[in-house]
């Protein structure tokens, strides 16, 4: 990978894209240290450490929420808007037709941006009002308006940075922003564990076990993320004028993990709801039962988490890969799978294979998500390497490396696999 980066640096236009990407990421990290006026940072930090949902949002904002900076909401509103628009695209035929056209995709992207800003505004109001009057220095209306506008404007700026990286830089901008947010929190987590080892609260062998577990998770995610089932495709020969077209063989790559990190995000969102509702009534019996038997770190939490991942893996794989559309495209272009008739038999065959590889990918995601939970339950030591964060980091790193490889191959440069 380092050889890939070194070779890419020698190409002027790719070097310019890398520098632009790094500059945009630097702007993002600088914004993560610009505080919003009128807030009590000490009180907010105590609340973020106490509430699970705020801790999750703080992870995806790179610690900006606990410091209440202009980027405190992170890219979460835009991600939620994208998820909702993807679901609506599947459910509403008009949006599905728009998604298949170039102008339609631009309109959907524009609607997603506006929707993301609206969700950011709603989330800003919900967070600052939910934290109560102790979160602000004074309860004047102008103070609340200033805080809410700063948070919403920060969300819009993050969206702009992500889109500029995608357009003029290297990799997917939104994914890179999430990646850099998670990575920025890793040093402090490791330092906390090292301090625990130093003062004796954490056993040295437990620390080694956590590092080894993280290494195995990264290795497994890399193996599965790169895994794919290649379906052979043959194109029939046809004569157009005096030239013969077709006759070549190719394949349809079906990734083992079609849905990526989306099942984990959906599952976590649903699992956070009971705890988030219970936190409004902290003295209730339901919240006490939830924390003891169904909260993070319990066996029931890990089992439900794994089952939700299995469900959403199948759900989202149908969105990421549609066997019927692939079958129609093959038939229209004169392609067929050897031994399988075109049309419905082809779509049924692709759906059967998709179901099998999705099962393997879903079971793997469930295991990856459940291992840290069961580790915490058995040892009492919280693993700093959550399944969602590790999966995002590995996936984004692999995807960015692939983009560098593809751009270098177009310029006849050797990649690190050569």
mmCIF file of C-alpha atoms in Angstrom:
data_model
loop_
_atom_site.group_PDB
_atom_site.id
_atom_site.type_symbol
_atom_site.label_atom_id
_atom_site.label_comp_id
_atom_site.label_asym_id
_atom_site.label_seq_id
_atom_site.Cartn_x
_atom_site.Cartn_y
_atom_site.Cartn_z
ATOM 1 C CA UNK A 1 0.000 0.000 0.000
ATOM 2 C CA UNK A 2 2.838 2.406 0.802
ATOM 3 C CA UNK A 3 4.375 1.593 -2.582
ATOM 4 C CA UNK A 4 1.055 2.492 -4.190
ATOM 5 C CA UNK A 5 1.006 5.873 -2.459
ATOM 6 C CA UNK A 6 4.652 6.504 -3.392
ATOM 7 C CA UNK A 7 3.989 5.701 -7.059
ATOM 8 C CA UNK A 8 0.831 7.827 -7.058
ATOM 9 C CA UNK A 9 2.753 10.763 -5.616
ATOM 10 C CA UNK A 10 4.997 10.784 -8.700
ATOM 11 C CA UNK A 11 2.037 11.515 -11.008
ATOM 12 C CA UNK A 12 1.320 15.301 -11.045
ATOM 13 C CA UNK A 13 -2.475 15.203 -11.384
ATOM 14 C CA UNK A 14 -2.906 12.418 -8.810
ATOM 15 C CA UNK A 15 -0.532 14.244 -6.460
ATOM 16 C CA UNK A 16 -2.716 17.329 -6.841
ATOM 17 C CA UNK A 17 -5.813 15.273 -5.972
ATOM 18 C CA UNK A 18 -4.098 13.794 -2.910
ATOM 19 C CA UNK A 19 -3.042 17.258 -1.699
ATOM 20 C CA UNK A 20 -6.563 18.598 -2.250
ATOM 21 C CA UNK A 21 -8.023 15.690 -0.255
ATOM 22 C CA UNK A 22 -5.565 16.223 2.595
ATOM 23 C CA UNK A 23 -6.329 19.967 2.604
ATOM 24 C CA UNK A 24 -10.076 19.346 2.844
ATOM 25 C CA UNK A 25 -9.552 16.829 5.660
ATOM 26 C CA UNK A 26 -7.369 19.402 7.448
ATOM 27 C CA UNK A 27 -10.153 21.982 7.164
ATOM 28 C CA UNK A 28 -12.555 19.414 8.612
ATOM 29 C CA UNK A 29 -10.288 18.696 11.570
ATOM 30 C CA UNK A 30 -9.674 22.416 12.200
ATOM 31 C CA UNK A 31 -13.433 22.952 12.315
ATOM 32 C CA UNK A 32 -13.638 20.184 14.917
ATOM 33 C CA UNK A 33 -11.769 22.487 17.345
ATOM 34 C CA UNK A 34 -13.749 25.725 16.789
ATOM 35 C CA UNK A 35 -16.216 25.953 19.714
ATOM 36 C CA UNK A 36 -19.748 27.281 19.493
ATOM 37 C CA UNK A 37 -20.362 30.344 21.681
ATOM 38 C CA UNK A 38 -22.800 30.230 24.553
ATOM 39 C CA UNK A 39 -22.495 26.564 25.613
ATOM 40 C CA UNK A 40 -21.238 24.918 28.802
ATOM 41 C CA UNK A 41 -18.667 22.446 27.461
ATOM 42 C CA UNK A 42 -18.056 20.789 30.838
ATOM 43 C CA UNK A 43 -21.721 19.907 31.281
ATOM 44 C CA UNK A 44 -22.015 18.639 27.693
ATOM 45 C CA UNK A 45 -18.968 16.399 28.106
ATOM 46 C CA UNK A 46 -20.499 14.845 31.199
ATOM 47 C CA UNK A 47 -23.765 14.184 29.358
ATOM 48 C CA UNK A 48 -22.011 12.663 26.318
ATOM 49 C CA UNK A 49 -20.231 10.206 28.591
ATOM 50 C CA UNK A 50 -23.493 9.307 30.312
ATOM 51 C CA UNK A 51 -25.861 8.790 27.372
ATOM 52 C CA UNK A 52 -25.261 6.018 24.855
ATOM 53 C CA UNK A 53 -26.839 7.786 21.871
ATOM 54 C CA UNK A 54 -24.710 10.894 22.414
ATOM 55 C CA UNK A 55 -21.597 8.726 22.689
ATOM 56 C CA UNK A 56 -22.419 7.099 19.355
ATOM 57 C CA UNK A 57 -22.882 10.503 17.684
ATOM 58 C CA UNK A 58 -19.665 11.720 19.302
ATOM 59 C CA UNK A 59 -17.763 8.789 17.729
ATOM 60 C CA UNK A 60 -18.925 9.702 14.221
ATOM 61 C CA UNK A 61 -18.140 13.383 14.771
ATOM 62 C CA UNK A 62 -14.553 12.724 15.867
ATOM 63 C CA UNK A 63 -15.156 14.045 19.398
ATOM 64 C CA UNK A 64 -16.698 17.297 18.132
ATOM 65 C CA UNK A 65 -19.986 16.745 19.957
ATOM 66 C CA UNK A 66 -18.379 16.456 23.397
ATOM 67 C CA UNK A 67 -16.473 19.702 22.722
ATOM 68 C CA UNK A 68 -19.577 21.274 21.090
ATOM 69 C CA UNK A 69 -17.755 22.642 18.054
ATOM 70 C CA UNK A 70 -19.266 23.831 14.758
ATOM 71 C CA UNK A 71 -18.962 20.264 13.393
ATOM 72 C CA UNK A 72 -20.621 18.692 16.445
ATOM 73 C CA UNK A 73 -23.363 16.977 14.409
ATOM 74 C CA UNK A 74 -20.827 15.416 12.054
ATOM 75 C CA UNK A 75 -22.000 13.860 8.816
ATOM 76 C CA UNK A 76 -24.798 11.873 10.514
ATOM 77 C CA UNK A 77 -27.698 14.050 9.201
ATOM 78 C CA UNK A 78 -26.499 13.595 5.611
ATOM 79 C CA UNK A 79 -26.107 9.826 6.125
ATOM 80 C CA UNK A 80 -29.639 9.589 7.522
ATOM 81 C CA UNK A 81 -30.960 11.617 4.585
ATOM 82 C CA UNK A 82 -29.150 9.322 2.143
ATOM 83 C CA UNK A 83 -30.541 6.196 3.816
ATOM 84 C CA UNK A 84 -34.090 7.554 3.747
ATOM 85 C CA UNK A 85 -33.767 8.595 0.082
ATOM 86 C CA UNK A 86 -32.424 5.137 -0.840
ATOM 87 C CA UNK A 87 -35.389 3.487 0.842
ATOM 88 C CA UNK A 88 -37.825 5.886 -0.842
ATOM 89 C CA UNK A 89 -36.163 5.198 -4.202
ATOM 90 C CA UNK A 90 -37.002 1.525 -3.794
ATOM 91 C CA UNK A 91 -40.543 2.175 -2.518
ATOM 92 C CA UNK A 92 -41.621 4.968 -4.922
ATOM 93 C CA UNK A 93 -41.622 4.072 -8.653
ATOM 94 C CA UNK A 94 -41.157 7.701 -9.759
ATOM 95 C CA UNK A 95 -37.965 8.059 -7.725
ATOM 96 C CA UNK A 96 -36.779 4.676 -9.024
ATOM 97 C CA UNK A 97 -37.176 5.915 -12.607
ATOM 98 C CA UNK A 98 -35.338 9.138 -11.717
ATOM 99 C CA UNK A 99 -32.440 7.144 -10.236
ATOM 100 C CA UNK A 100 -31.876 5.442 -13.605
ATOM 101 C CA UNK A 101 -31.397 8.761 -15.437
ATOM 102 C CA UNK A 102 -28.459 11.165 -15.209
ATOM 103 C CA UNK A 103 -30.596 14.269 -14.620
ATOM 104 C CA UNK A 104 -32.767 12.328 -12.188
ATOM 105 C CA UNK A 105 -29.759 11.285 -10.113
ATOM 106 C CA UNK A 106 -28.659 14.921 -9.909
ATOM 107 C CA UNK A 107 -32.120 15.943 -8.694
ATOM 108 C CA UNK A 108 -32.123 13.164 -6.089
ATOM 109 C CA UNK A 109 -28.654 14.275 -4.922
ATOM 110 C CA UNK A 110 -29.899 17.865 -4.616
ATOM 111 C CA UNK A 111 -32.983 16.752 -2.657
ATOM 112 C CA UNK A 112 -30.731 14.682 -0.372
ATOM 113 C CA UNK A 113 -28.595 17.757 0.391
ATOM 114 C CA UNK A 114 -31.593 19.881 1.362
ATOM 115 C CA UNK A 115 -33.058 17.002 3.342
ATOM 116 C CA UNK A 116 -29.724 16.570 5.143
ATOM 117 C CA UNK A 117 -29.709 20.250 6.166
ATOM 118 C CA UNK A 118 -33.298 19.952 7.437
ATOM 119 C CA UNK A 119 -32.407 16.856 9.458
ATOM 120 C CA UNK A 120 -29.368 18.721 10.795
ATOM 121 C CA UNK A 121 -31.605 21.571 11.917
ATOM 122 C CA UNK A 122 -34.015 19.154 13.625
ATOM 123 C CA UNK A 123 -31.146 17.268 15.262
ATOM 124 C CA UNK A 124 -29.539 20.505 16.480
ATOM 125 C CA UNK A 125 -32.809 21.606 18.074
ATOM 126 C CA UNK A 126 -33.341 18.173 19.630
ATOM 127 C CA UNK A 127 -29.844 17.950 21.128
ATOM 128 C CA UNK A 128 -29.613 21.450 22.575
ATOM 129 C CA UNK A 129 -33.174 21.355 23.928
ATOM 130 C CA UNK A 130 -32.788 17.797 25.201
ATOM 131 C CA UNK A 131 -29.651 18.685 27.169
ATOM 132 C CA UNK A 132 -31.648 21.262 29.115
ATOM 133 C CA UNK A 133 -30.872 24.800 30.316
ATOM 134 C CA UNK A 134 -27.666 23.631 32.051
ATOM 135 C CA UNK A 135 -26.044 23.188 28.625
ATOM 136 C CA UNK A 136 -26.116 26.934 27.836
ATOM 137 C CA UNK A 137 -24.587 29.907 29.583
ATOM 138 C CA UNK A 138 -27.884 31.788 29.494
ATOM 139 C CA UNK A 139 -31.390 30.907 28.387
ATOM 140 C CA UNK A 140 -31.952 33.914 26.132
ATOM 141 C CA UNK A 141 -33.648 33.045 22.791
ATOM 142 C CA UNK A 142 -30.758 34.621 20.859
ATOM 143 C CA UNK A 143 -28.337 32.154 22.483
ATOM 144 C CA UNK A 144 -30.395 29.158 21.377
ATOM 145 C CA UNK A 145 -30.807 30.571 17.866
ATOM 146 C CA UNK A 146 -27.040 31.152 17.572
ATOM 147 C CA UNK A 147 -26.182 27.615 18.712
ATOM 148 C CA UNK A 148 -28.752 25.976 16.425
ATOM 149 C CA UNK A 149 -27.674 28.007 13.383
ATOM 150 C CA UNK A 150 -23.986 27.249 14.022
ATOM 151 C CA UNK A 151 -24.682 23.506 14.272
ATOM 152 C CA UNK A 152 -26.818 23.509 11.112
ATOM 153 C CA UNK A 153 -24.292 25.582 9.163
ATOM 154 C CA UNK A 154 -21.548 23.181 10.264
ATOM 155 C CA UNK A 155 -23.537 20.261 8.860
ATOM 156 C CA UNK A 156 -23.965 22.052 5.523
ATOM 157 C CA UNK A 157 -20.218 22.820 5.409
ATOM 158 C CA UNK A 158 -19.317 19.187 6.101
ATOM 159 C CA UNK A 159 -21.590 18.091 3.244
ATOM 160 C CA UNK A 160 -19.864 20.575 0.935
ATOM 161 C CA UNK A 161 -16.395 19.336 1.986
ATOM 162 C CA UNK A 162 -17.402 15.717 1.381
ATOM 163 C CA UNK A 163 -18.764 16.449 -2.090
ATOM 164 C CA UNK A 164 -15.677 18.459 -3.072
ATOM 165 C CA UNK A 165 -13.431 15.563 -2.030
ATOM 166 C CA UNK A 166 -15.494 13.145 -4.126
ATOM 167 C CA UNK A 167 -15.418 15.499 -7.116
ATOM 168 C CA UNK A 168 -11.828 16.762 -7.056
ATOM 169 C CA UNK A 169 -9.967 14.479 -4.666
ATOM 170 C CA UNK A 170 -9.323 10.792 -4.047
ATOM 171 C CA UNK A 171 -11.977 8.448 -2.692
ATOM 172 C CA UNK A 172 -15.516 8.973 -1.460
ATOM 173 C CA UNK A 173 -15.635 12.226 0.498
ATOM 174 C CA UNK A 174 -18.361 11.245 2.969
ATOM 175 C CA UNK A 175 -16.659 7.943 3.767
ATOM 176 C CA UNK A 176 -13.299 9.661 4.254
ATOM 177 C CA UNK A 177 -14.832 12.161 6.688
ATOM 178 C CA UNK A 178 -16.264 9.305 8.760
ATOM 179 C CA UNK A 179 -12.917 7.510 8.513
ATOM 180 C CA UNK A 180 -10.903 10.490 9.765
ATOM 181 C CA UNK A 181 -13.439 11.094 12.572
ATOM 182 C CA UNK A 182 -13.082 7.534 13.877
ATOM 183 C CA UNK A 183 -9.293 7.464 13.466
ATOM 184 C CA UNK A 184 -8.919 10.749 15.351
ATOM 185 C CA UNK A 185 -10.454 9.153 18.442
ATOM 186 C CA UNK A 186 -8.255 6.038 18.454
ATOM 187 C CA UNK A 187 -5.128 7.591 20.071
ATOM 188 C CA UNK A 188 -7.073 8.854 23.088
ATOM 189 C CA UNK A 189 -8.770 5.451 23.486
ATOM 190 C CA UNK A 190 -5.419 3.670 23.382
ATOM 191 C CA UNK A 191 -3.934 6.146 25.869
ATOM 192 C CA UNK A 192 -6.854 5.461 28.226
ATOM 193 C CA UNK A 193 -6.152 1.736 28.045
ATOM 194 C CA UNK A 194 -2.411 2.256 28.539
ATOM 195 C CA UNK A 195 -3.107 4.413 31.597
ATOM 196 C CA UNK A 196 -5.343 1.615 32.889
ATOM 197 C CA UNK A 197 -2.482 -0.863 32.403
ATOM 198 C CA UNK A 198 -0.113 1.535 34.176
ATOM 199 C CA UNK A 199 -2.292 2.015 37.245
ATOM 200 C CA UNK A 200 -3.251 -1.665 37.400
ATOM 201 C CA UNK A 201 -6.978 -1.322 36.624
ATOM 202 C CA UNK A 202 -6.481 -3.274 33.368
ATOM 203 C CA UNK A 203 -4.436 -6.469 33.238
ATOM 204 C CA UNK A 204 -1.553 -6.405 30.747
ATOM 205 C CA UNK A 205 -2.712 -9.696 29.246
ATOM 206 C CA UNK A 206 -6.181 -8.281 28.722
ATOM 207 C CA UNK A 207 -4.621 -5.379 26.841
ATOM 208 C CA UNK A 208 -2.654 -7.780 24.645
ATOM 209 C CA UNK A 209 -5.838 -9.807 24.087
ATOM 210 C CA UNK A 210 -7.737 -6.683 22.974
ATOM 211 C CA UNK A 211 -4.985 -5.751 20.489
ATOM 212 C CA UNK A 212 -4.910 -9.316 19.160
ATOM 213 C CA UNK A 213 -8.698 -9.355 18.840
ATOM 214 C CA UNK A 214 -8.620 -6.089 16.903
ATOM 215 C CA UNK A 215 -5.953 -7.495 14.567
ATOM 216 C CA UNK A 216 -8.041 -10.611 13.869
ATOM 217 C CA UNK A 217 -11.139 -8.491 13.206
ATOM 218 C CA UNK A 218 -9.241 -6.298 10.736
ATOM 219 C CA UNK A 219 -7.813 -9.377 9.016
ATOM 220 C CA UNK A 220 -11.246 -11.012 8.728
ATOM 221 C CA UNK A 221 -12.927 -7.834 7.471
ATOM 222 C CA UNK A 222 -10.235 -7.383 4.828
ATOM 223 C CA UNK A 223 -10.621 -10.992 3.662
ATOM 224 C CA UNK A 224 -14.422 -10.806 3.421
ATOM 225 C CA UNK A 225 -14.498 -7.287 1.951
ATOM 226 C CA UNK A 226 -12.264 -8.381 -0.928
ATOM 227 C CA UNK A 227 -14.116 -11.688 -1.419
ATOM 228 C CA UNK A 228 -16.451 -12.036 -4.387
ATOM 229 C CA UNK A 229 -18.245 -14.714 -6.396
ATOM 230 C CA UNK A 230 -17.580 -14.348 -10.114
ATOM 231 C CA UNK A 231 -20.477 -15.490 -12.314
ATOM 232 C CA UNK A 232 -19.235 -16.348 -15.848
ATOM 233 C CA UNK A 233 -21.013 -14.534 -18.696
ATOM 234 C CA UNK A 234 -20.772 -15.268 -22.423
ATOM 235 C CA UNK A 235 -21.830 -12.799 -25.119
ATOM 236 C CA UNK A 236 -23.267 -14.208 -28.338
ATOM 237 C CA UNK A 237 -21.598 -13.382 -31.644
ATOM 238 C CA UNK A 238 -23.508 -11.122 -33.995
ATOM 239 C CA UNK A 239 -22.673 -9.553 -37.362
ATOM 240 C CA UNK A 240 -23.273 -5.842 -37.918
ATOM 241 C CA UNK A 241 -22.410 -4.853 -41.480
ATOM 242 C CA UNK A 242 -19.057 -6.426 -42.222
ATOM 243 C CA UNK A 243 -17.917 -6.613 -38.618
ATOM 244 C CA UNK A 244 -18.533 -9.273 -35.995
ATOM 245 C CA UNK A 245 -19.281 -8.230 -32.447
ATOM 246 C CA UNK A 246 -19.566 -10.218 -29.218
ATOM 247 C CA UNK A 247 -18.267 -13.662 -28.526
ATOM 248 C CA UNK A 248 -16.113 -12.607 -25.588
ATOM 249 C CA UNK A 249 -16.320 -14.008 -22.073
ATOM 250 C CA UNK A 250 -16.514 -11.960 -18.886
ATOM 251 C CA UNK A 251 -17.998 -12.297 -15.406
ATOM 252 C CA UNK A 252 -20.377 -10.632 -12.958
ATOM 253 C CA UNK A 253 -18.604 -9.887 -9.652
ATOM 254 C CA UNK A 254 -20.903 -10.484 -6.674
ATOM 255 C CA UNK A 255 -19.301 -9.261 -3.460
ATOM 256 C CA UNK A 256 -19.662 -11.395 -0.362
ATOM 257 C CA UNK A 257 -20.459 -8.288 1.681
ATOM 258 C CA UNK A 258 -22.867 -6.510 -0.686
ATOM 259 C CA UNK A 259 -24.353 -4.252 1.983
ATOM 260 C CA UNK A 260 -21.110 -3.029 3.549
ATOM 261 C CA UNK A 261 -21.579 -1.318 6.897
ATOM 262 C CA UNK A 262 -25.264 -0.428 6.427
ATOM 263 C CA UNK A 263 -26.683 -3.430 8.391
ATOM 264 C CA UNK A 264 -24.550 -2.442 11.386
ATOM 265 C CA UNK A 265 -25.741 1.172 11.238
ATOM 266 C CA UNK A 266 -29.402 0.145 10.940
ATOM 267 C CA UNK A 267 -29.068 -2.377 13.781
ATOM 268 C CA UNK A 268 -27.346 0.102 16.108
ATOM 269 C CA UNK A 269 -29.983 2.754 15.358
ATOM 270 C CA UNK A 270 -32.793 0.396 16.399
ATOM 271 C CA UNK A 271 -30.919 -0.886 19.464
ATOM 272 C CA UNK A 272 -30.340 2.676 20.679
ATOM 273 C CA UNK A 273 -34.067 3.474 20.719
ATOM 274 C CA UNK A 274 -35.012 1.606 23.969
ATOM 275 C CA UNK A 275 -32.072 3.091 25.865
ATOM 276 C CA UNK A 276 -32.734 6.557 24.450
ATOM 277 C CA UNK A 277 -36.407 6.382 25.475
ATOM 278 C CA UNK A 278 -35.526 4.968 28.898
ATOM 279 C CA UNK A 279 -33.037 7.783 29.565
ATOM 280 C CA UNK A 280 -35.913 10.257 29.671
ATOM 281 C CA UNK A 281 -37.164 8.354 32.770
ATOM 282 C CA UNK A 282 -33.902 7.247 34.441
ATOM 283 C CA UNK A 283 -35.655 6.173 37.663
ATOM 284 C CA UNK A 284 -38.136 3.857 35.946
ATOM 285 C CA UNK A 285 -38.058 0.084 36.349
ATOM 286 C CA UNK A 286 -37.806 -0.395 32.580
ATOM 287 C CA UNK A 287 -34.566 1.569 32.345
ATOM 288 C CA UNK A 288 -33.081 -0.323 35.306
ATOM 289 C CA UNK A 289 -33.988 -3.662 33.658
ATOM 290 C CA UNK A 290 -32.592 -2.466 30.335
ATOM 291 C CA UNK A 291 -29.227 -1.494 31.813
ATOM 292 C CA UNK A 292 -28.878 -4.772 33.719
ATOM 293 C CA UNK A 293 -30.116 -7.312 31.173
ATOM 294 C CA UNK A 294 -30.558 -5.722 27.709
ATOM 295 C CA UNK A 295 -28.065 -2.858 27.515
ATOM 296 C CA UNK A 296 -24.651 -2.762 25.820
ATOM 297 C CA UNK A 297 -22.305 -5.442 27.119
ATOM 298 C CA UNK A 298 -25.061 -7.955 27.947
ATOM 299 C CA UNK A 299 -25.677 -11.299 26.245
ATOM 300 C CA UNK A 300 -29.235 -10.342 25.208
ATOM 301 C CA UNK A 301 -27.926 -7.167 23.571
ATOM 302 C CA UNK A 302 -25.364 -9.169 21.568
ATOM 303 C CA UNK A 303 -27.951 -11.748 20.425
ATOM 304 C CA UNK A 304 -30.489 -9.125 19.302
ATOM 305 C CA UNK A 305 -27.687 -7.161 17.625
ATOM 306 C CA UNK A 306 -26.629 -10.234 15.633
ATOM 307 C CA UNK A 307 -30.224 -11.068 14.593
ATOM 308 C CA UNK A 308 -30.861 -7.510 13.406
ATOM 309 C CA UNK A 309 -27.656 -7.603 11.369
ATOM 310 C CA UNK A 310 -28.783 -10.828 9.690
ATOM 311 C CA UNK A 311 -32.137 -9.275 8.813
ATOM 312 C CA UNK A 312 -30.772 -5.995 7.468
ATOM 313 C CA UNK A 313 -28.017 -7.749 5.506
ATOM 314 C CA UNK A 314 -30.664 -9.551 3.457
ATOM 315 C CA UNK A 315 -32.757 -6.398 3.222
ATOM 316 C CA UNK A 316 -29.973 -4.145 1.989
ATOM 317 C CA UNK A 317 -28.418 -6.719 -0.367
ATOM 318 C CA UNK A 318 -31.635 -6.587 -2.401
ATOM 319 C CA UNK A 319 -31.106 -2.839 -2.781
ATOM 320 C CA UNK A 320 -27.403 -3.080 -3.652
ATOM 321 C CA UNK A 321 -27.821 -5.914 -6.194
ATOM 322 C CA UNK A 322 -31.071 -6.448 -8.116
ATOM 323 C CA UNK A 323 -31.018 -9.841 -9.942
ATOM 324 C CA UNK A 324 -33.987 -8.890 -12.159
ATOM 325 C CA UNK A 325 -32.292 -5.725 -13.484
ATOM 326 C CA UNK A 326 -29.009 -7.570 -14.060
ATOM 327 C CA UNK A 327 -30.845 -10.312 -15.948
ATOM 328 C CA UNK A 328 -32.630 -7.761 -18.164
ATOM 329 C CA UNK A 329 -29.366 -5.940 -18.954
ATOM 330 C CA UNK A 330 -27.680 -9.206 -19.905
ATOM 331 C CA UNK A 331 -30.559 -10.209 -22.181
ATOM 332 C CA UNK A 332 -30.676 -6.808 -23.880
ATOM 333 C CA UNK A 333 -26.937 -6.929 -24.625
ATOM 334 C CA UNK A 334 -26.929 -10.512 -25.882
ATOM 335 C CA UNK A 335 -25.240 -11.957 -22.802
ATOM 336 C CA UNK A 336 -26.072 -15.168 -20.982
ATOM 337 C CA UNK A 337 -24.743 -17.364 -18.199
ATOM 338 C CA UNK A 338 -23.545 -20.730 -19.603
ATOM 339 C CA UNK A 339 -26.092 -23.434 -18.828
ATOM 340 C CA UNK A 340 -28.782 -20.934 -17.723
ATOM 341 C CA UNK A 341 -31.559 -19.680 -20.015
ATOM 342 C CA UNK A 342 -31.952 -15.876 -20.351
ATOM 343 C CA UNK A 343 -34.783 -14.082 -18.588
ATOM 344 C CA UNK A 344 -36.422 -15.367 -15.410
ATOM 345 C CA UNK A 345 -34.176 -18.472 -15.044
ATOM 346 C CA UNK A 346 -31.148 -16.148 -14.993
ATOM 347 C CA UNK A 347 -32.670 -13.832 -12.377
ATOM 348 C CA UNK A 348 -33.669 -16.831 -10.238
ATOM 349 C CA UNK A 349 -30.149 -18.242 -10.509
ATOM 350 C CA UNK A 350 -28.572 -14.896 -9.508
ATOM 351 C CA UNK A 351 -31.053 -14.525 -6.622
ATOM 352 C CA UNK A 352 -30.144 -17.999 -5.340
ATOM 353 C CA UNK A 353 -26.409 -17.234 -5.398
ATOM 354 C CA UNK A 354 -27.030 -13.815 -3.813
ATOM 355 C CA UNK A 355 -28.952 -15.473 -0.979
ATOM 356 C CA UNK A 356 -26.105 -17.898 -0.283
ATOM 357 C CA UNK A 357 -23.272 -15.370 -0.246
ATOM 358 C CA UNK A 358 -25.410 -12.890 1.697
ATOM 359 C CA UNK A 359 -25.891 -15.534 4.392
ATOM 360 C CA UNK A 360 -22.134 -15.942 4.742
ATOM 361 C CA UNK A 361 -21.541 -12.177 4.768
ATOM 362 C CA UNK A 362 -24.357 -11.610 7.268
ATOM 363 C CA UNK A 363 -23.106 -14.315 9.641
ATOM 364 C CA UNK A 364 -19.625 -12.838 9.447
ATOM 365 C CA UNK A 365 -20.903 -9.312 10.213
ATOM 366 C CA UNK A 366 -22.938 -10.669 13.127
ATOM 367 C CA UNK A 367 -19.874 -12.438 14.549
ATOM 368 C CA UNK A 368 -17.705 -9.346 14.115
ATOM 369 C CA UNK A 369 -20.336 -7.232 15.882
ATOM 370 C CA UNK A 370 -20.961 -9.748 18.655
ATOM 371 C CA UNK A 371 -17.339 -10.583 19.516
ATOM 372 C CA UNK A 372 -16.533 -7.216 21.211
ATOM 373 C CA UNK A 373 -19.846 -7.396 23.137
ATOM 374 C CA UNK A 374 -19.212 -10.921 24.446
ATOM 375 C CA UNK A 375 -15.582 -10.021 25.157
ATOM 376 C CA UNK A 376 -16.730 -7.118 27.336
ATOM 377 C CA UNK A 377 -19.290 -9.354 29.079
ATOM 378 C CA UNK A 378 -16.725 -12.090 29.874
ATOM 379 C CA UNK A 379 -13.748 -9.940 30.833
ATOM 380 C CA UNK A 380 -15.321 -6.711 32.025
ATOM 381 C CA UNK A 381 -12.907 -4.780 29.787
ATOM 382 C CA UNK A 382 -14.521 -2.571 27.143
ATOM 383 C CA UNK A 383 -12.992 -3.054 23.715
ATOM 384 C CA UNK A 384 -12.105 0.239 22.070
ATOM 385 C CA UNK A 385 -12.342 -1.356 18.630
ATOM 386 C CA UNK A 386 -16.061 -1.472 17.892
ATOM 387 C CA UNK A 387 -17.287 -3.512 14.948
ATOM 388 C CA UNK A 388 -18.817 -0.549 13.125
ATOM 389 C CA UNK A 389 -15.761 1.685 13.437
ATOM 390 C CA UNK A 390 -13.301 -1.044 12.400
ATOM 391 C CA UNK A 391 -15.454 -2.098 9.441
ATOM 392 C CA UNK A 392 -15.742 1.495 8.235
ATOM 393 C CA UNK A 393 -12.013 2.135 8.585
ATOM 394 C CA UNK A 394 -10.966 -1.032 6.747
ATOM 395 C CA UNK A 395 -13.582 -0.627 3.994
ATOM 396 C CA UNK A 396 -12.711 3.020 3.341
ATOM 397 C CA UNK A 397 -8.962 2.294 3.327
ATOM 398 C CA UNK A 398 -9.411 -0.574 0.835
ATOM 399 C CA UNK A 399 -11.741 1.462 -1.402
ATOM 400 C CA UNK A 400 -9.376 4.454 -1.465
ATOM 401 C CA UNK A 401 -6.441 2.180 -2.305
ATOM 402 C CA UNK A 402 -8.459 0.622 -5.136
ATOM 403 C CA UNK A 403 -9.196 4.068 -6.569
ATOM 404 C CA UNK A 404 -5.513 4.959 -6.496
ATOM 405 C CA UNK A 405 -4.715 1.656 -8.203
ATOM 406 C CA UNK A 406 -7.294 2.191 -10.935
ATOM 407 C CA UNK A 407 -6.124 5.731 -11.671
ATOM 408 C CA UNK A 408 -2.522 4.584 -11.827
ATOM 409 C CA UNK A 409 -3.339 1.661 -14.107
ATOM 410 C CA UNK A 410 -5.009 4.039 -16.533
ATOM 411 C CA UNK A 411 -1.663 5.807 -16.756
ATOM 412 C CA UNK A 412 0.252 2.510 -17.190
ATOM 413 C CA UNK A 413 1.742 2.560 -13.707
ATOM 414 C CA UNK A 414 2.277 -0.612 -11.738
ATOM 415 C CA UNK A 415 0.318 -1.075 -8.552
ATOM 416 C CA UNK A 416 1.443 -2.765 -5.339
ATOM 417 C CA UNK A 417 0.093 -6.124 -6.583
ATOM 418 C CA UNK A 418 2.454 -6.095 -9.578
#
